Amino acid sequence: MYDRNNIFYKILHGEIPSKKVFENDVALAFYDINPVCKVHVLVICKRECRNLEEFVQGSSAEEVKAYFETLTKVAEDVLGLGRSGYRVLTNTGRDAGQEVEHFHMHILGGESLKGVL
Ligand code: 5GP
């Protein structure tokens, strides 16, 4: 069950501030509070779902496409990482070390990511 008592729900609803990068109907992008590299941005979906599996299962094909289009737009156009390159990833569950149970993807870049997990 999705629990509204998570930090990203609060950011999404303006209860906690964030350094916003981009927002549209499907997603909100903001800087990670504890960056692991020069550019570390989180792209959270606006639907209430805990992880990638719930997001894909509970969304229409158009919603999934719109989310991933937003993800690439933020990485390529907003952050300008297209030329130098970047990594996207999502954590699901305990073994992945997922901290926040609201579906999001990380965009990492701005420097060489060799050695950055
Ligand atoms: P996860 O491990 O769930 O994939 O990643 C959660 C990410 O959220 C972590 O990289 C962590 O630094 C970030 N984070 C946790 N709390 C906050 C917060 O209050 N604000 C922001 N901007 N990022 C947060």
PDB file of C-alpha atoms and ligand atoms in Angstrom:
ATOM      1  CA  MET A   1       0.000   0.000   0.000  1.00  0.00           C
ATOM      2  CA  TYR A   2       1.244   3.464  -0.903  1.00  0.00           C
ATOM      3  CA  ASP A   3       1.941   5.492   2.254  1.00  0.00           C
ATOM      4  CA  ARG A   4       1.379   9.247   1.926  1.00  0.00           C
ATOM      5  CA  ASN A   5       3.660   9.782   4.864  1.00  0.00           C
ATOM      6  CA  ASN A   6       6.781   9.815   2.680  1.00  0.00           C
ATOM      7  CA  ILE A   7       9.104  12.699   1.922  1.00  0.00           C
ATOM      8  CA  PHE A   8       8.446  12.825  -1.838  1.00  0.00           C
ATOM      9  CA  TYR A   9       4.678  12.999  -1.344  1.00  0.00           C
ATOM     10  CA  LYS A  10       5.319  16.020   0.888  1.00  0.00           C
ATOM     11  CA  ILE A  11       7.635  17.629  -1.682  1.00  0.00           C
ATOM     12  CA  LEU A  12       5.064  16.991  -4.425  1.00  0.00           C
ATOM     13  CA  HIS A  13       2.380  18.732  -2.363  1.00  0.00           C
ATOM     14  CA  GLY A  14       4.555  21.678  -1.367  1.00  0.00           C
ATOM     15  CA  GLU A  15       4.751  20.699   2.296  1.00  0.00           C
ATOM     16  CA  ILE A  16       8.546  20.443   2.125  1.00  0.00           C
ATOM     17  CA  PRO A  17      10.740  22.650  -0.098  1.00  0.00           C
ATOM     18  CA  SER A  18      12.914  21.331  -2.910  1.00  0.00           C
ATOM     19  CA  LYS A  19      15.237  22.805  -5.510  1.00  0.00           C
ATOM     20  CA  LYS A  20      12.966  22.389  -8.506  1.00  0.00           C
ATOM     21  CA  VAL A  21      14.405  21.737 -11.967  1.00  0.00           C
ATOM     22  CA  PHE A  22      11.269  21.026 -14.011  1.00  0.00           C
ATOM     23  CA  GLU A  23       7.592  20.174 -13.590  1.00  0.00           C
ATOM     24  CA  ASN A  24       4.751  19.082 -15.861  1.00  0.00           C
ATOM     25  CA  ASP A  25       1.538  17.012 -15.584  1.00  0.00           C
ATOM     26  CA  VAL A  26       3.279  13.700 -15.017  1.00  0.00           C
ATOM     27  CA  ALA A  27       6.463  14.430 -13.082  1.00  0.00           C
ATOM     28  CA  LEU A  28       8.437  16.765 -10.857  1.00  0.00           C
ATOM     29  CA  ALA A  29      12.240  16.999 -11.074  1.00  0.00           C
ATOM     30  CA  PHE A  30      14.437  18.445  -8.311  1.00  0.00           C
ATOM     31  CA  TYR A  31      18.009  18.206  -7.038  1.00  0.00           C
ATOM     32  CA  ASP A  32      18.876  15.377  -4.664  1.00  0.00           C
ATOM     33  CA  ILE A  33      19.618  16.671  -1.167  1.00  0.00           C
ATOM     34  CA  ASN A  34      22.629  14.355  -0.876  1.00  0.00           C
ATOM     35  CA  PRO A  35      24.234  14.276  -4.344  1.00  0.00           C
ATOM     36  CA  VAL A  36      26.600  11.439  -5.245  1.00  0.00           C
ATOM     37  CA  CYS A  37      28.055  13.327  -8.229  1.00  0.00           C
ATOM     38  CA  LYS A  38      28.115  16.857  -9.681  1.00  0.00           C
ATOM     39  CA  VAL A  39      24.621  16.701 -11.157  1.00  0.00           C
ATOM     40  CA  HIS A  40      22.160  14.496  -9.264  1.00  0.00           C
ATOM     41  CA  VAL A  41      18.490  15.065 -10.001  1.00  0.00           C
ATOM     42  CA  LEU A  42      15.425  13.044  -9.025  1.00  0.00           C
ATOM     43  CA  VAL A  43      12.416  12.743 -11.326  1.00  0.00           C
ATOM     44  CA  ILE A  44       9.374  11.666  -9.324  1.00  0.00           C
ATOM     45  CA  CYS A  45       6.070  10.669 -10.898  1.00  0.00           C
ATOM     46  CA  LYS A  46       2.896  12.452  -9.840  1.00  0.00           C
ATOM     47  CA  ARG A  47       0.906   9.250  -9.407  1.00  0.00           C
ATOM     48  CA  GLU A  48       0.829   7.559  -6.036  1.00  0.00           C
ATOM     49  CA  CYS A  49       2.942   4.472  -6.592  1.00  0.00           C
ATOM     50  CA  ARG A  50       5.870   3.016  -4.712  1.00  0.00           C
ATOM     51  CA  ASN A  51       8.168   1.725  -7.434  1.00  0.00           C
ATOM     52  CA  LEU A  52       8.715   1.053 -11.131  1.00  0.00           C
ATOM     53  CA  GLU A  53       6.563  -2.077 -11.149  1.00  0.00           C
ATOM     54  CA  GLU A  54       3.576  -0.293  -9.589  1.00  0.00           C
ATOM     55  CA  PHE A  55       4.067   2.671 -11.890  1.00  0.00           C
ATOM     56  CA  VAL A  56       4.087   0.547 -15.053  1.00  0.00           C
ATOM     57  CA  GLN A  57       1.210  -1.707 -13.940  1.00  0.00           C
ATOM     58  CA  GLY A  58      -0.987   1.188 -12.804  1.00  0.00           C
ATOM     59  CA  SER A  59      -0.410   3.554 -15.727  1.00  0.00           C
ATOM     60  CA  SER A  60      -1.586   3.750 -19.303  1.00  0.00           C
ATOM     61  CA  ALA A  61       0.959   3.366 -22.116  1.00  0.00           C
ATOM     62  CA  GLU A  62       0.608   7.117 -22.729  1.00  0.00           C
ATOM     63  CA  GLU A  63       1.427   7.915 -19.091  1.00  0.00           C
ATOM     64  CA  VAL A  64       4.489   5.664 -19.110  1.00  0.00           C
ATOM     65  CA  LYS A  65       5.675   7.254 -22.361  1.00  0.00           C
ATOM     66  CA  ALA A  66       5.060  10.744 -21.014  1.00  0.00           C
ATOM     67  CA  TYR A  67       7.087   9.989 -17.880  1.00  0.00           C
ATOM     68  CA  PHE A  68      10.079   8.657 -19.837  1.00  0.00           C
ATOM     69  CA  GLU A  69       9.878  11.542 -22.296  1.00  0.00           C
ATOM     70  CA  THR A  70      10.011  13.888 -19.319  1.00  0.00           C
ATOM     71  CA  LEU A  71      12.994  12.015 -17.889  1.00  0.00           C
ATOM     72  CA  THR A  72      14.981  12.361 -21.123  1.00  0.00           C
ATOM     73  CA  LYS A  73      13.877  15.959 -21.622  1.00  0.00           C
ATOM     74  CA  VAL A  74      15.161  16.880 -18.157  1.00  0.00           C
ATOM     75  CA  ALA A  75      18.474  15.071 -18.719  1.00  0.00           C
ATOM     76  CA  GLU A  76      19.060  16.299 -22.274  1.00  0.00           C
ATOM     77  CA  ASP A  77      17.374  19.690 -22.590  1.00  0.00           C
ATOM     78  CA  VAL A  78      16.992  21.084 -19.085  1.00  0.00           C
ATOM     79  CA  LEU A  79      20.271  19.829 -17.585  1.00  0.00           C
ATOM     80  CA  GLY A  80      22.136  19.741 -20.917  1.00  0.00           C
ATOM     81  CA  LEU A  81      23.782  16.382 -20.270  1.00  0.00           C
ATOM     82  CA  GLY A  82      23.203  14.914 -23.739  1.00  0.00           C
ATOM     83  CA  ARG A  83      26.693  15.558 -25.063  1.00  0.00           C
ATOM     84  CA  SER A  84      28.740  14.577 -22.032  1.00  0.00           C
ATOM     85  CA  GLY A  85      26.481  11.658 -21.081  1.00  0.00           C
ATOM     86  CA  TYR A  86      24.545  10.622 -18.022  1.00  0.00           C
ATOM     87  CA  ARG A  87      23.114   7.642 -16.134  1.00  0.00           C
ATOM     88  CA  VAL A  88      19.514   6.985 -15.085  1.00  0.00           C
ATOM     89  CA  LEU A  89      18.539   4.449 -12.450  1.00  0.00           C
ATOM     90  CA  THR A  90      15.787   3.457 -10.082  1.00  0.00           C
ATOM     91  CA  ASN A  91      15.968   1.487  -6.841  1.00  0.00           C
ATOM     92  CA  THR A  92      13.271  -1.004  -5.874  1.00  0.00           C
ATOM     93  CA  GLY A  93      13.139  -2.576  -2.445  1.00  0.00           C
ATOM     94  CA  ARG A  94      15.540  -3.457   0.312  1.00  0.00           C
ATOM     95  CA  ASP A  95      18.418  -4.991  -1.610  1.00  0.00           C
ATOM     96  CA  ALA A  96      18.556  -1.966  -3.908  1.00  0.00           C
ATOM     97  CA  GLY A  97      18.618   0.306  -0.873  1.00  0.00           C
ATOM     98  CA  GLN A  98      15.415   2.153  -1.804  1.00  0.00           C
ATOM     99  CA  GLU A  99      15.012   4.925   0.771  1.00  0.00           C
ATOM    100  CA  VAL A 100      11.830   6.645  -0.365  1.00  0.00           C
ATOM    101  CA  GLU A 101       8.787   4.598  -1.365  1.00  0.00           C
ATOM    102  CA  HIS A 102       7.462   6.909  -4.051  1.00  0.00           C
ATOM    103  CA  PHE A 103       8.514   5.985  -7.604  1.00  0.00           C
ATOM    104  CA  HIS A 104      11.409   8.098  -8.855  1.00  0.00           C
ATOM    105  CA  MET A 105      14.405   7.860 -11.121  1.00  0.00           C
ATOM    106  CA  HIS A 106      17.842   9.326 -10.517  1.00  0.00           C
ATOM    107  CA  ILE A 107      19.687  11.278 -13.219  1.00  0.00           C
ATOM    108  CA  LEU A 108      23.428  11.283 -12.584  1.00  0.00           C
ATOM    109  CA  GLY A 109      25.986  13.228 -14.596  1.00  0.00           C
ATOM    110  CA  GLY A 110      28.162  16.301 -14.863  1.00  0.00           C
ATOM    111  CA  GLU A 111      31.393  14.318 -14.399  1.00  0.00           C
ATOM    112  CA  SER A 112      32.800  10.853 -15.095  1.00  0.00           C
ATOM    113  CA  LEU A 113      30.625   8.246 -13.354  1.00  0.00           C
ATOM    114  CA  LYS A 114      33.250   5.523 -13.319  1.00  0.00           C
ATOM    115  CA  GLY A 115      33.160   4.224  -9.769  1.00  0.00           C
ATOM    116  CA  VAL A 116      29.821   5.885  -8.919  1.00  0.00           C
ATOM    117  CA  LEU A 117      27.213   3.229  -8.225  1.00  0.00           C
TER     118      LEU A 117
HETATM  119  P1  5GP B   1      16.310   5.971  -3.271  1.00  0.00           P
HETATM  120  O1  5GP B   1      17.339   5.283  -2.449  1.00  0.00           O
HETATM  121  O2  5GP B   1      14.949   5.846  -2.656  1.00  0.00           O
HETATM  122  O3  5GP B   1      16.368   5.555  -4.712  1.00  0.00           O
HETATM  123  O4  5GP B   1      16.726   7.495  -3.292  1.00  0.00           O
HETATM  124  C1  5GP B   1      16.180   8.465  -2.477  1.00  0.00           C
HETATM  125  C2  5GP B   1      16.976   9.720  -2.695  1.00  0.00           C
HETATM  126  O5  5GP B   1      16.255  10.801  -2.137  1.00  0.00           O
HETATM  127  C3  5GP B   1      18.367   9.723  -2.033  1.00  0.00           C
HETATM  128  O6  5GP B   1      19.366   9.923  -3.019  1.00  0.00           O
HETATM  129  C4  5GP B   1      18.290  10.879  -1.035  1.00  0.00           C
HETATM  130  O7  5GP B   1      19.480  11.629  -0.947  1.00  0.00           O
HETATM  131  C5  5GP B   1      17.140  11.711  -1.582  1.00  0.00           C
HETATM  132  N1  5GP B   1      16.403  12.451  -0.560  1.00  0.00           N
HETATM  133  C6  5GP B   1      15.966  11.977   0.633  1.00  0.00           C
HETATM  134  N2  5GP B   1      15.284  12.921   1.311  1.00  0.00           N
HETATM  135  C7  5GP B   1      15.294  14.030   0.506  1.00  0.00           C
HETATM  136  C8  5GP B   1      14.748  15.347   0.657  1.00  0.00           C
HETATM  137  O8  5GP B   1      14.112  15.696   1.655  1.00  0.00           O
HETATM  138  N3  5GP B   1      14.950  16.223  -0.373  1.00  0.00           N
HETATM  139  C9  5GP B   1      15.649  15.867  -1.492  1.00  0.00           C
HETATM  140  N4  5GP B   1      15.789  16.813  -2.438  1.00  0.00           N
HETATM  141  N5  5GP B   1      16.158  14.631  -1.665  1.00  0.00           N
HETATM  142  C10 5GP B   1      15.996  13.724  -0.677  1.00  0.00           C
END
